[in-house]
Coordinates of C-alpha atoms and ligand atoms in Angstrom, one line a residue:
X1 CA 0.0 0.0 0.0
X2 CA 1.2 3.6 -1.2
X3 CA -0.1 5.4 2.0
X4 CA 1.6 3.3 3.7
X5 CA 4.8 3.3 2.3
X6 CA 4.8 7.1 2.6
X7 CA 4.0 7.1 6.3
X8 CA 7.2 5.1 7.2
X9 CA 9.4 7.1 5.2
X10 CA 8.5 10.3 6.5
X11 CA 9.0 9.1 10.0
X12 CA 12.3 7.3 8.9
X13 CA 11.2 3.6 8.9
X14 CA 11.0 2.6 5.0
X15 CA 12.0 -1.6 4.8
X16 CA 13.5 -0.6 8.2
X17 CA 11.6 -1.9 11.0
X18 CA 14.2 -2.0 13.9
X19 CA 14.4 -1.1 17.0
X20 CA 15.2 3.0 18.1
X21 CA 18.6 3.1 20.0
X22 CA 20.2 6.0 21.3
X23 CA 18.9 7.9 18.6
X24 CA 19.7 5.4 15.8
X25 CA 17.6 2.4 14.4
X26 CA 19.5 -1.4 15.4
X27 CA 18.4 -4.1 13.9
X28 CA 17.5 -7.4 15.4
X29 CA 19.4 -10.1 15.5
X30 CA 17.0 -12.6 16.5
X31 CA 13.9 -14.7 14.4
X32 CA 12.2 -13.0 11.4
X33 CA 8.7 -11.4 13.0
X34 CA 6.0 -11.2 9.8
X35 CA 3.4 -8.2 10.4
X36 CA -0.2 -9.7 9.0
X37 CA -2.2 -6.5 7.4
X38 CA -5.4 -7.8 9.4
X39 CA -7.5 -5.8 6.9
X40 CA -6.3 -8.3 3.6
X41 CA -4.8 -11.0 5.6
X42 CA -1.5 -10.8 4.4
X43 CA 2.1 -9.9 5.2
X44 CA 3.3 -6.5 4.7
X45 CA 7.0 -6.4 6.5
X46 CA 8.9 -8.9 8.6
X47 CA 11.8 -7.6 10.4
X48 CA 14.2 -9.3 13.0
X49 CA 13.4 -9.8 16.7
X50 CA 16.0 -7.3 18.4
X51 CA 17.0 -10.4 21.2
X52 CA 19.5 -9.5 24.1
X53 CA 22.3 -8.1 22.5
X54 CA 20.1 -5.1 21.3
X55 CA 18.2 -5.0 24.8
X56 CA 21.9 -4.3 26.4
X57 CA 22.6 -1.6 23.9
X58 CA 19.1 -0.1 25.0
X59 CA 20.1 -0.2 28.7
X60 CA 23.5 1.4 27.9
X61 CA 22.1 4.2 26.0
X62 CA 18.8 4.6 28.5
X63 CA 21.9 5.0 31.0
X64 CA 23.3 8.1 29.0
X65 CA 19.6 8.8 28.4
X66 CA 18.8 9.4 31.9
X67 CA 22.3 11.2 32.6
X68 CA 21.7 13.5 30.2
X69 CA 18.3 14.4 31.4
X70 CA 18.7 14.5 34.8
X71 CA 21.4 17.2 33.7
X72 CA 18.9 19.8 32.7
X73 CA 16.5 21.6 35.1
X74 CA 13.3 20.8 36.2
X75 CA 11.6 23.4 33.8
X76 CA 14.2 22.4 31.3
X77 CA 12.5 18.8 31.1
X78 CA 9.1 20.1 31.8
X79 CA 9.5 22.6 28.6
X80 CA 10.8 19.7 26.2
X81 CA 7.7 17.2 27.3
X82 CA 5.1 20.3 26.1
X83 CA 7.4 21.1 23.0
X84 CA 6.8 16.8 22.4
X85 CA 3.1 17.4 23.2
X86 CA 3.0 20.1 20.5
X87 CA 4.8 18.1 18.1
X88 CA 2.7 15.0 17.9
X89 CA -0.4 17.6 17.6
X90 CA 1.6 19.0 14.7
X91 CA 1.7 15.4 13.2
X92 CA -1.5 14.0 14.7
X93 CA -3.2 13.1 11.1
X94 CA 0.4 11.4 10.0
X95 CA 0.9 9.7 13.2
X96 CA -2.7 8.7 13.3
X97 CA -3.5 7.6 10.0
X98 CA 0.1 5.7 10.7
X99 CA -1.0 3.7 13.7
X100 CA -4.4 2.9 11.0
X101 CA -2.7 1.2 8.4
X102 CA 0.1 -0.5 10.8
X103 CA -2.9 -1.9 13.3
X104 CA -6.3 -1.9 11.7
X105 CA -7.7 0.3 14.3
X106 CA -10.4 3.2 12.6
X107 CA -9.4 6.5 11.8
X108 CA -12.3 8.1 14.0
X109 CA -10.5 6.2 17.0
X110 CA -6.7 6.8 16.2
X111 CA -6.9 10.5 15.8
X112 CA -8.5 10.5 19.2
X113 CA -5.7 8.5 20.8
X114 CA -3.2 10.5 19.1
X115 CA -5.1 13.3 20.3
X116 CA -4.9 12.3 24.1
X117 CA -0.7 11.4 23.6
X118 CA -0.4 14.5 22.9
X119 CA -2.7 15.8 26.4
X120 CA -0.5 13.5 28.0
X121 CA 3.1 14.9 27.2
X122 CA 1.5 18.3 27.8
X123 CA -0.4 17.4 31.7
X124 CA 3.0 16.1 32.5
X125 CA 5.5 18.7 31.2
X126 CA 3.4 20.9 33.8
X127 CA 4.3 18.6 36.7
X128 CA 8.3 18.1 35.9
X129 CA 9.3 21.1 38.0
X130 CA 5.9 20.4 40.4
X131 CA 7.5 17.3 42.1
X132 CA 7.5 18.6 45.5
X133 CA 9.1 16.4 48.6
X134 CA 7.8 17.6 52.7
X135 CA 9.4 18.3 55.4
X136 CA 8.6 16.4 58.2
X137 CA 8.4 17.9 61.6
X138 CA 10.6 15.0 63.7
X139 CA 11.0 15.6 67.9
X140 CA 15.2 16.1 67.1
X141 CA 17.1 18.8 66.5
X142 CA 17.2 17.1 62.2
X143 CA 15.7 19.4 59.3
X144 CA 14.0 16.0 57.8
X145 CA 12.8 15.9 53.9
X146 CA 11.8 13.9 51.3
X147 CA 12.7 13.7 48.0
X148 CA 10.6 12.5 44.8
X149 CA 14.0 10.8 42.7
X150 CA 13.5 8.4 39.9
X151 CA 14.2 4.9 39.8
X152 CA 16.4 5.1 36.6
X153 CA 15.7 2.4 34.0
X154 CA 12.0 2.1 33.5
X155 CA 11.0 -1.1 31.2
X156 CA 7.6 -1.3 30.1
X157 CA 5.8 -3.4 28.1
X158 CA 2.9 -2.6 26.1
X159 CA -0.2 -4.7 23.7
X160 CA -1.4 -4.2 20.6
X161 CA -4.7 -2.8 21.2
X162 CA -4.2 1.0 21.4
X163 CA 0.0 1.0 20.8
X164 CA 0.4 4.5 20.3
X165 CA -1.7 5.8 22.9
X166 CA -0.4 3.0 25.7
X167 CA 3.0 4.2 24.7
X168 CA 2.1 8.0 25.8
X169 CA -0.1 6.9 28.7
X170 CA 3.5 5.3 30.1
X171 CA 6.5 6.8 28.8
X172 CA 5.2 10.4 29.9
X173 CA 4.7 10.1 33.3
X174 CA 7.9 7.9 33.5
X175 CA 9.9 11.0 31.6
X176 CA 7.9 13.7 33.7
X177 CA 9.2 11.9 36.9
X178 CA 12.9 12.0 35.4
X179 CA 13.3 8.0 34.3
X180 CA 14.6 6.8 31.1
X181 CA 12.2 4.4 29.5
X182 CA 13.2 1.0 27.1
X183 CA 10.0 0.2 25.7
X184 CA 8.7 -2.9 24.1
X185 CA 5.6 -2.6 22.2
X186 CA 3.6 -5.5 21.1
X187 CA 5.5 -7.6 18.4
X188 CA 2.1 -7.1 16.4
X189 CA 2.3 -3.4 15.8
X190 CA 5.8 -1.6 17.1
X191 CA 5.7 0.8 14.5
X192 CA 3.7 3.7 15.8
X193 CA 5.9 3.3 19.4
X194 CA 9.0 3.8 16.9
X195 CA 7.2 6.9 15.0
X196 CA 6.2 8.8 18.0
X197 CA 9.6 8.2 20.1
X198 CA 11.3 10.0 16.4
X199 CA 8.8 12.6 17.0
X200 CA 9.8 13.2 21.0
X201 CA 13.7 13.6 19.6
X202 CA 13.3 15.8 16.8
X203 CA 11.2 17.8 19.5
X204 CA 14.4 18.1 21.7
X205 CA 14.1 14.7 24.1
X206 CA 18.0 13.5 24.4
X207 CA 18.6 10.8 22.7
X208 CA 18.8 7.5 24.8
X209 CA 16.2 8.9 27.1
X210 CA 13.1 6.8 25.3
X211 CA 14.7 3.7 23.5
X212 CA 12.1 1.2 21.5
X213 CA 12.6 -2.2 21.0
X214 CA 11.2 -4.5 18.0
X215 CA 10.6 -7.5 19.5
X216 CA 9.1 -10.7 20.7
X217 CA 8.0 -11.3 24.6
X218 CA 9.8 -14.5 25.5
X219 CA 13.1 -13.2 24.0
X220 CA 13.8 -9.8 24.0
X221 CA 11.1 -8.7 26.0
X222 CA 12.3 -10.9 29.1
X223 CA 16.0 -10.0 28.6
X224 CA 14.6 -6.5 29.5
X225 CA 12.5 -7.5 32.6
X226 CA 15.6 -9.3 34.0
X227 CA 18.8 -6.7 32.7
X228 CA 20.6 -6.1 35.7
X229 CA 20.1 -2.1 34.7
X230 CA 16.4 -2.3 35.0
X231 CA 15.3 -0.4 38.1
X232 CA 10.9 -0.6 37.4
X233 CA 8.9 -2.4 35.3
X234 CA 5.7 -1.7 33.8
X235 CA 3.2 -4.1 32.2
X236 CA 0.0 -3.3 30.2
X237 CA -1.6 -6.5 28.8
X238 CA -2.9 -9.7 29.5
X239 CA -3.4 -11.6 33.1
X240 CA -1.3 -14.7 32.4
X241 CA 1.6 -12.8 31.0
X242 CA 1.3 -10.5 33.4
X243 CA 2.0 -12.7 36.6
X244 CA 4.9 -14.4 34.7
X245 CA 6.7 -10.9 34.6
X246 CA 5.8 -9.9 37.9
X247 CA 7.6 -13.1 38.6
X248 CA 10.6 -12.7 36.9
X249 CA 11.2 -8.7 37.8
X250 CA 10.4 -9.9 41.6
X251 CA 13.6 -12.6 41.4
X252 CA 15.1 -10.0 39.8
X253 CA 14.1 -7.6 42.9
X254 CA 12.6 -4.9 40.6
X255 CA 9.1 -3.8 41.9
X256 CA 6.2 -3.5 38.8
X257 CA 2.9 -2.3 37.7
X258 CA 0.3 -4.6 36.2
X259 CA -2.2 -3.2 34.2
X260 CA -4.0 -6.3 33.1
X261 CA -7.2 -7.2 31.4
X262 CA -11.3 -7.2 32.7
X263 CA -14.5 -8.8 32.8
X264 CA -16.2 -5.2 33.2
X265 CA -19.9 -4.9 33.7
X266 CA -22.5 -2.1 32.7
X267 CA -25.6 -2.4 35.1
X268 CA -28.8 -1.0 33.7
X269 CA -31.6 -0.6 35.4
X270 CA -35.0 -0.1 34.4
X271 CA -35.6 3.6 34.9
X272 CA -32.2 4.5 33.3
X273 CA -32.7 6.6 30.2
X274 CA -32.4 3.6 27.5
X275 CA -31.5 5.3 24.6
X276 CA -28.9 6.6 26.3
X277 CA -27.7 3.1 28.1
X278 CA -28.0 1.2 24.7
X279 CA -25.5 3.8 23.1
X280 CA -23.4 3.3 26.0
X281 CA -23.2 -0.2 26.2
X282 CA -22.7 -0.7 21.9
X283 CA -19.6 1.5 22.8
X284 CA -18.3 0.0 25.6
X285 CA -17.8 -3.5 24.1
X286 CA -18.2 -2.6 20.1
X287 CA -16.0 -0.2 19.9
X288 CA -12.3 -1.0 18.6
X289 CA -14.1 -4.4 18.0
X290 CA -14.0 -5.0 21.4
X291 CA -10.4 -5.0 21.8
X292 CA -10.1 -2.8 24.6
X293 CA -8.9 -3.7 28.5
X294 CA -12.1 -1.5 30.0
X295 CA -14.7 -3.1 26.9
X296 CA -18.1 -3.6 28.7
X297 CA -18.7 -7.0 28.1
X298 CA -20.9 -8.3 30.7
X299 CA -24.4 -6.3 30.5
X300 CA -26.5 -6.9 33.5
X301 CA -30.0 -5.4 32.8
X302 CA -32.9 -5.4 35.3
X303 CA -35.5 -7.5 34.2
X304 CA -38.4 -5.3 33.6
X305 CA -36.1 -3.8 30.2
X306 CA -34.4 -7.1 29.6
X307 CA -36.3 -8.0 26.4
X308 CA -36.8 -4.1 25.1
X309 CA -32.5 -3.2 25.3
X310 CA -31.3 -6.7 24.2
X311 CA -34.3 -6.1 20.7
X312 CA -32.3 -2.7 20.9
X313 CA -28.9 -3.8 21.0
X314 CA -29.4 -6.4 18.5
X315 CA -31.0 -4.3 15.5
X316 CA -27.9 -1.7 16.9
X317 CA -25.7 -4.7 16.1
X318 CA -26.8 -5.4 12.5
X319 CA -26.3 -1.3 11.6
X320 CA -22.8 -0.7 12.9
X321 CA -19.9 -0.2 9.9
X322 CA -17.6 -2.5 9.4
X323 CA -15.1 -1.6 7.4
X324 CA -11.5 0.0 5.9
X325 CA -10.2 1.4 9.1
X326 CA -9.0 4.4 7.2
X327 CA -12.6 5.4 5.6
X328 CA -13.8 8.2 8.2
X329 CA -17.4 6.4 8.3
X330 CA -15.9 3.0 9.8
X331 CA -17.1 2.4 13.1
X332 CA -15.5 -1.4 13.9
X333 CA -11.8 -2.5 12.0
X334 CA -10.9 -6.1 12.3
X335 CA -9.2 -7.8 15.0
X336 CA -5.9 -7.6 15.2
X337 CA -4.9 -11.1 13.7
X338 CA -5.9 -14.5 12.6
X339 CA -5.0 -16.2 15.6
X340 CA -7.1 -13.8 18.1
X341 CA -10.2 -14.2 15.6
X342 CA -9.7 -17.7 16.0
X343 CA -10.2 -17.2 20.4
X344 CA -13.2 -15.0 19.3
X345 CA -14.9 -17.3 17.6
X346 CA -14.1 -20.6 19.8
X347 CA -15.5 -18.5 22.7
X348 CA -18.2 -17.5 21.3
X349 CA -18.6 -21.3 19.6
X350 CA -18.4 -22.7 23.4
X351 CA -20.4 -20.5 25.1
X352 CA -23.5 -21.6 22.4
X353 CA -22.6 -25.2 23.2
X354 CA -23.1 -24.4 26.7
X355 CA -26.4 -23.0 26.1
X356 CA -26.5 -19.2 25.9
X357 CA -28.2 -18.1 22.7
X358 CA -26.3 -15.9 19.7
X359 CA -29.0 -13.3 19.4
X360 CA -26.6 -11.0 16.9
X361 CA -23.4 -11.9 14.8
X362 CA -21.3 -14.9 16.4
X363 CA -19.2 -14.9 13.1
X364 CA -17.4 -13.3 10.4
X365 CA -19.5 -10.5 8.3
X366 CA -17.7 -11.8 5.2
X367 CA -18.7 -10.0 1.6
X368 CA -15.9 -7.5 1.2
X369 CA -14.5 -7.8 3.8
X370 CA -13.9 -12.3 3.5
X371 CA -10.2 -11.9 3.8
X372 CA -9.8 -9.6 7.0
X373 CA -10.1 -11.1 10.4
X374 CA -13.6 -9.4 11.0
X375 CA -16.1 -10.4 13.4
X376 CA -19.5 -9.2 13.4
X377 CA -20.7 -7.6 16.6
X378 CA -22.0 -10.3 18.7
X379 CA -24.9 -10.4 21.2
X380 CA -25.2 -13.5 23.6
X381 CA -27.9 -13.8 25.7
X382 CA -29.2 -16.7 28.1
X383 CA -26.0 -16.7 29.6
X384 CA -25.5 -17.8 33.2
X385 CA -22.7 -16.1 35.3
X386 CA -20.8 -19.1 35.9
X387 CA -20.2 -20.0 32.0
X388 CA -16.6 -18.6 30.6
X389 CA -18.2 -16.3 28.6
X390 CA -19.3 -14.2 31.8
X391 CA -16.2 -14.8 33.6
X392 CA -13.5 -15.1 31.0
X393 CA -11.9 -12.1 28.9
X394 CA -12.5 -12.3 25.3
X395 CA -11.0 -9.3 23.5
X396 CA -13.6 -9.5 21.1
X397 CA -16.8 -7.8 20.3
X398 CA -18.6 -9.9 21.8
X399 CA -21.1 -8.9 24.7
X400 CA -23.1 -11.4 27.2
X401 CA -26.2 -10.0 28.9
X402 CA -27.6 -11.0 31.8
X403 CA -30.8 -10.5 33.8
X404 CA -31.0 -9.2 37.5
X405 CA -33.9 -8.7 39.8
X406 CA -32.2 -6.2 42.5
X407 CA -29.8 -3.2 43.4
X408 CA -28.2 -6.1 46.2
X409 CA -28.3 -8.9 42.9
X410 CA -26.7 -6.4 40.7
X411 CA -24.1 -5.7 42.7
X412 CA -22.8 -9.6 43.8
X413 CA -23.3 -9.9 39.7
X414 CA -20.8 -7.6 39.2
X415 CA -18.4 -8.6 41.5
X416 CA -18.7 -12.1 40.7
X417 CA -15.6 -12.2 38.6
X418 CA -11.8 -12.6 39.1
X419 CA -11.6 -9.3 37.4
X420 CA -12.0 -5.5 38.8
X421 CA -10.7 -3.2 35.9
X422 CA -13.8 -1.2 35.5
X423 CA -18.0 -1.0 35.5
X424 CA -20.4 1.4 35.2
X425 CA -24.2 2.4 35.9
X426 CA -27.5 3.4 34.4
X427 CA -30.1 5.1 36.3
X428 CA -31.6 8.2 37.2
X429 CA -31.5 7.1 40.7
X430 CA -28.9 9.7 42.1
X431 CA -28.1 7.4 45.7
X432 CA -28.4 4.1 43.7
X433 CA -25.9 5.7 40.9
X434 CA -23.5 5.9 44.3
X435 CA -24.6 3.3 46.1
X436 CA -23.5 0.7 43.5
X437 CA -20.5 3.2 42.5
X438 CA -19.0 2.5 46.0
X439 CA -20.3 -0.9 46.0
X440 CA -18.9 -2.8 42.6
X441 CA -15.1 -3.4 43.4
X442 CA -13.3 -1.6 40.1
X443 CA -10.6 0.8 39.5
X444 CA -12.7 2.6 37.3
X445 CA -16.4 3.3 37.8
X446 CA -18.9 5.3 35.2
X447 CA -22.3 6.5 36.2
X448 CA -24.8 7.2 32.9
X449 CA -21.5 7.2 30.5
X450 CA -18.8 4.5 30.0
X451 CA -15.3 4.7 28.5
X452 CA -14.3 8.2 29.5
X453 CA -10.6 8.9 30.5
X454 CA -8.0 11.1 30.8
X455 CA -4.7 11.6 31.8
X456 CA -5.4 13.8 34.7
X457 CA -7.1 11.3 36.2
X458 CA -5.9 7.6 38.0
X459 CA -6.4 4.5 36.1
X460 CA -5.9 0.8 37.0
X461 CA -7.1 -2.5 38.2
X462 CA -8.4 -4.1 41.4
X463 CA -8.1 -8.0 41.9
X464 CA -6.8 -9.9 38.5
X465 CA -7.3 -6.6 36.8
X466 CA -2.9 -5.5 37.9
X467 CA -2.1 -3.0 40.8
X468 CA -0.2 0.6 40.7
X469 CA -1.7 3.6 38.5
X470 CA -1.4 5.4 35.5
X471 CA -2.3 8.2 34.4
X472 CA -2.8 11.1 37.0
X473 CA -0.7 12.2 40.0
X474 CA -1.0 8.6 40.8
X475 CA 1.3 7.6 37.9
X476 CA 3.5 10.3 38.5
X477 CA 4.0 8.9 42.3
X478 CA 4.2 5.4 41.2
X479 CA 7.4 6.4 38.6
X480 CA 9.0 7.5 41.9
X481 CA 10.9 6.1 44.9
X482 CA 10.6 8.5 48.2
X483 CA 14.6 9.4 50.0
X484 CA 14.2 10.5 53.7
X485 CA 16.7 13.0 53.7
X486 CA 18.0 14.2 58.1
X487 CA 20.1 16.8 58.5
X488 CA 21.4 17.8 61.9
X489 CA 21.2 21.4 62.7
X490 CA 22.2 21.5 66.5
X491 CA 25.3 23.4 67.2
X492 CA 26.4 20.5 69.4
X493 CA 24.6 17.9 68.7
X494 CA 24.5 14.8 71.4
X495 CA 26.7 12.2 70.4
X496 CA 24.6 9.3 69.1
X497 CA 24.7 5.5 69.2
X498 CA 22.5 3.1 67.7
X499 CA 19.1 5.1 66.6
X500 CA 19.8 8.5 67.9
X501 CA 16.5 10.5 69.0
Ligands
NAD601 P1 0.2 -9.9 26.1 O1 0.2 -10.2 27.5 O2 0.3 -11.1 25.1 O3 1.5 -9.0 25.7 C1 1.7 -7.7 26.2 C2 3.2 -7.4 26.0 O4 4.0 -8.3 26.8 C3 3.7 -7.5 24.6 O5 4.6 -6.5 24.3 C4 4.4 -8.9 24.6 O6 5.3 -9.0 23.6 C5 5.0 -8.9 25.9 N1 5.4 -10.2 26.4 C6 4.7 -11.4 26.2 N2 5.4 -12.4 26.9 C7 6.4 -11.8 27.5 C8 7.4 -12.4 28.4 N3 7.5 -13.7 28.7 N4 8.3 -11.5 28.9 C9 8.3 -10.2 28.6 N5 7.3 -9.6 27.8 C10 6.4 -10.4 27.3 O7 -1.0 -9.0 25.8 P2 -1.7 -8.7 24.4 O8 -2.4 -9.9 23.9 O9 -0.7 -8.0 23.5 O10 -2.8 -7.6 24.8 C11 -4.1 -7.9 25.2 C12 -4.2 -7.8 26.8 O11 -3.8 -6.6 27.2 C13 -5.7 -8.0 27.2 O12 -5.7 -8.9 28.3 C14 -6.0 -6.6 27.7 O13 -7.1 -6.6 28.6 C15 -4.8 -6.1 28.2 N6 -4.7 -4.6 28.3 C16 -4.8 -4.0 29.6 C17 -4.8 -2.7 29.7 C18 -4.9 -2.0 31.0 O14 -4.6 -0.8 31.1 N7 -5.3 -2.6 32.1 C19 -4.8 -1.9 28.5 C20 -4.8 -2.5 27.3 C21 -4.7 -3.9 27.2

């Protein structure tokens, strides 16, 4: 594809997918890594897994990286984060339209999460020279304070499912608190992570400070976790993955942040505003066909609107636009490969053998579009909260709805999953809408709306759903370790031994 073609060269990646070193593309010297265009099913670039000997040039140059930053001022740093924050709004159509072609994610959605990349660099260039410590008023004759430093090397680790826009969400905050960052983005789509960290450098971030790696996870994205260098790591994506790095970075005693996958629901009760709920809960698991960590894919409905919202939502279903993800009118792109269609589609196939009904889609649209991975949006009803399509995470668009009778059943519905990443409510019930706010254990909790965020504000999981935040002054706190600074100030101070006081 032309477009395509074009895109990489102006952000220096033509036939060079490698990773971004110390300023300079490196290629990999491990397995060949085929990208799959998931709208025509076919490859479009391979390039070599980077492996550990490009990982240990990552650390050495995130080493000089963080030197070198740590060598300006606070206001210094804080002035080149908005200058990156103004250039990705300067090349938001490029970058987005990049991130289309290279992912299969729409247009409409990319240039939002260009958008909020961009909002991101900016809310933390405002905090760099913000980072305030306390004094702390001790009973001796010590001046005690605290000081916000950074941990050094930051590794993070990032899925396919929103790649550009997970790379702002964590290399910002991680810069903002004066880290370096190696980052490895999904093996599926590292391109846009490559683009925008070319962006941050011809903005004025040193070189070395944000270093990508093209790469597989069992290879080159463990020889990060476990570097000697590596001071934090960072993981958005799945559960199982998840605990495995955990694992390895605690052997390796380097604490992390999980930010893992959901089960969320979207409780709507029968004097919510249904036109308003039914658009709400079509985007919350539609949307980026459902490949999103906060998709709404359990809807609980109270019983007296069961039958009226699930006729809704499935005539809904049959109307949505599938499509080219770069035509401005397509609302769903295709899954991101052959092998996650494939899950889709089993999931959906076993939750029918286990006797909930397919009341819309459960398969792939076909016509036009026969040689993406597509998958039509997919009602399932009859389903019982104990069947894996209530409990387990499908990353699909694929959404199960089930009945409840009370506020007290609605709740225990809710929390009846490993999960705790997010939920939301409809009703027009101002102490329910809080009530089952305090109630449903989430990190994130909508009332009458679903899938808002922003970088001011705290995001993560409770339960299976990771720990630590980002986004917010949260992530800022969680990208730095707290020194307890004493400093005697008595003119003759009592000679002290053991713990002096
Ligand atoms: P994944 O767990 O397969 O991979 C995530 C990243 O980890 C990739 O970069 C991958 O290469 C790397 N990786 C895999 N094995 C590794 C290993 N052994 N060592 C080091 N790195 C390794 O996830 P995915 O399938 O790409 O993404 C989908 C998942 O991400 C879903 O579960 C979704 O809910 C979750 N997700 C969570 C959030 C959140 O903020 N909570 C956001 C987006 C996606």
């Amino acid at each position: 594809m032309a477009e395509r073609t074009e895109l990489l060269e102006a952000f220096g990646l033509q036939h060079r997918i490698a990773s971004h070193v110390g300023g300079e593309l490196v290629a990999g010297q491990g397995a060949s890594v085929e990208l799959v265009d998931p709208v025509q099913g076919e490859v479009w670039a391979a390039y070599a897994d980077a492996g550990p000997g490009v990982v240990a040039q990552a650390m050495t140059a995130a080493e000089a990286g963080f030197r070198a930053w740590q060598g300006l001022t606070a206001s210094a740093r804080g002035l080149a984060m908005w200058q990156v924050g103004h250039a990705v709004r300067a090349r938001l159509e490029e970058l987005a339209l990049l991130e289309t072609l290279t992912s299969g994610k729409p247009i409409r959605d990319t240039r939002a999460e260009v958008l909020k990349v961009a909002e991101m660099f900016e809310y933390y260039a405002g905090w760099c020279d913000k980072l305030l410590g306390d004094v702390i008023p001790v009973p001796t004759s010590h001046l005690n304070y605290t000081r916000l430093e950074p941990f050094g090397t930051v590794v993070q680790l990032t899925p396919w499912n929103a790649p550009v826009f997970t790379a702002g969400w964590q290399i910002a905050p991680a810069i903002a608190a004066g880290n370096a960052v190696v980052l490895k983005p999904s093996e599926l789509t590292p391109v846009s992570s490559l683009a925008l960290v070319r962006i941050a450098e011809d903005a004025g971030l040193p070189k070395g400070l944000v270093n990508v790696l093209a790469g597989l996870g069992p290879t080159t994205g463990e020889a990060a976790v476990t570097h000697a260098a590596t001071r934090l790591v960072v993981f958005v994506g799945s559960p199982a993955t998840g605990s495995l790095i955990a694992g390895a970075a605690a052997r390796n005693t380097v604490p992390s942040i999980l930010e893992l996958g959901g089960k969320s629901a979207n409780i709507v009760f029968a004097d919510a505003d249904l036109d308003r709920a039914s658009l709400g809960a079509q985007a919350a698991v539609w949307s980026g066909a459902g490949q999103s960590c906060v998709a709404g894919s359990r809807l609980l409905v109270e019983r007296p609107v069961l039958d009226e919202l699930t006729a809704r939502l499935g005539r809904a279903a049959g109307h949505l636009v599938l499509g080219a993800p770069a035509e401005p009118a397509t609302q769903i792109g295709p899954i991101i490969s052959r092998q996650q269609w494939q899950t889709v589609d089993r999931m959906v196939r076993e939750a029918e053998a286990e006797g909930a009904r397919i009341a819309a889609g459960g398969r792939h649209p076909g016509g036009s579009l026969e040689r993406g991975f597509f998958y039509a949006p997919t009602l399932v009803d009859a389903v019982r909260p104990e069947m894996a399509i209530a409990q387990e995470e499908v990353f699909g668009p694929v959404l199960a709805v089930m009945p409840f009778d009370s506020e007290a059943e609605a709740v225990a519905l809710a929390n009846a999953t490993r999960f705790g990443l997010a939920g939301a409510v409809w009703t027009r019930d101002v102490g329910r809408a809080h009530r089952v706010a305090a109630a449903v254990r989430a990190g994130t909790f909508w009332v009458n709306s679903y899938k808002t965020i922003n970088v001011m504000s705290p995001f993560g999981g409770f339960g299976r759903s990771g720990y630590g935040r980002s986004s917010g002054r949260e992530a800022l706190m969680a990208y730095t370790q707290t020194k307890s600074v004493w400093v005697e100030t008595a003119a003759d101070p009592a000679p002290g031994f053991g713990y002096a006081g």
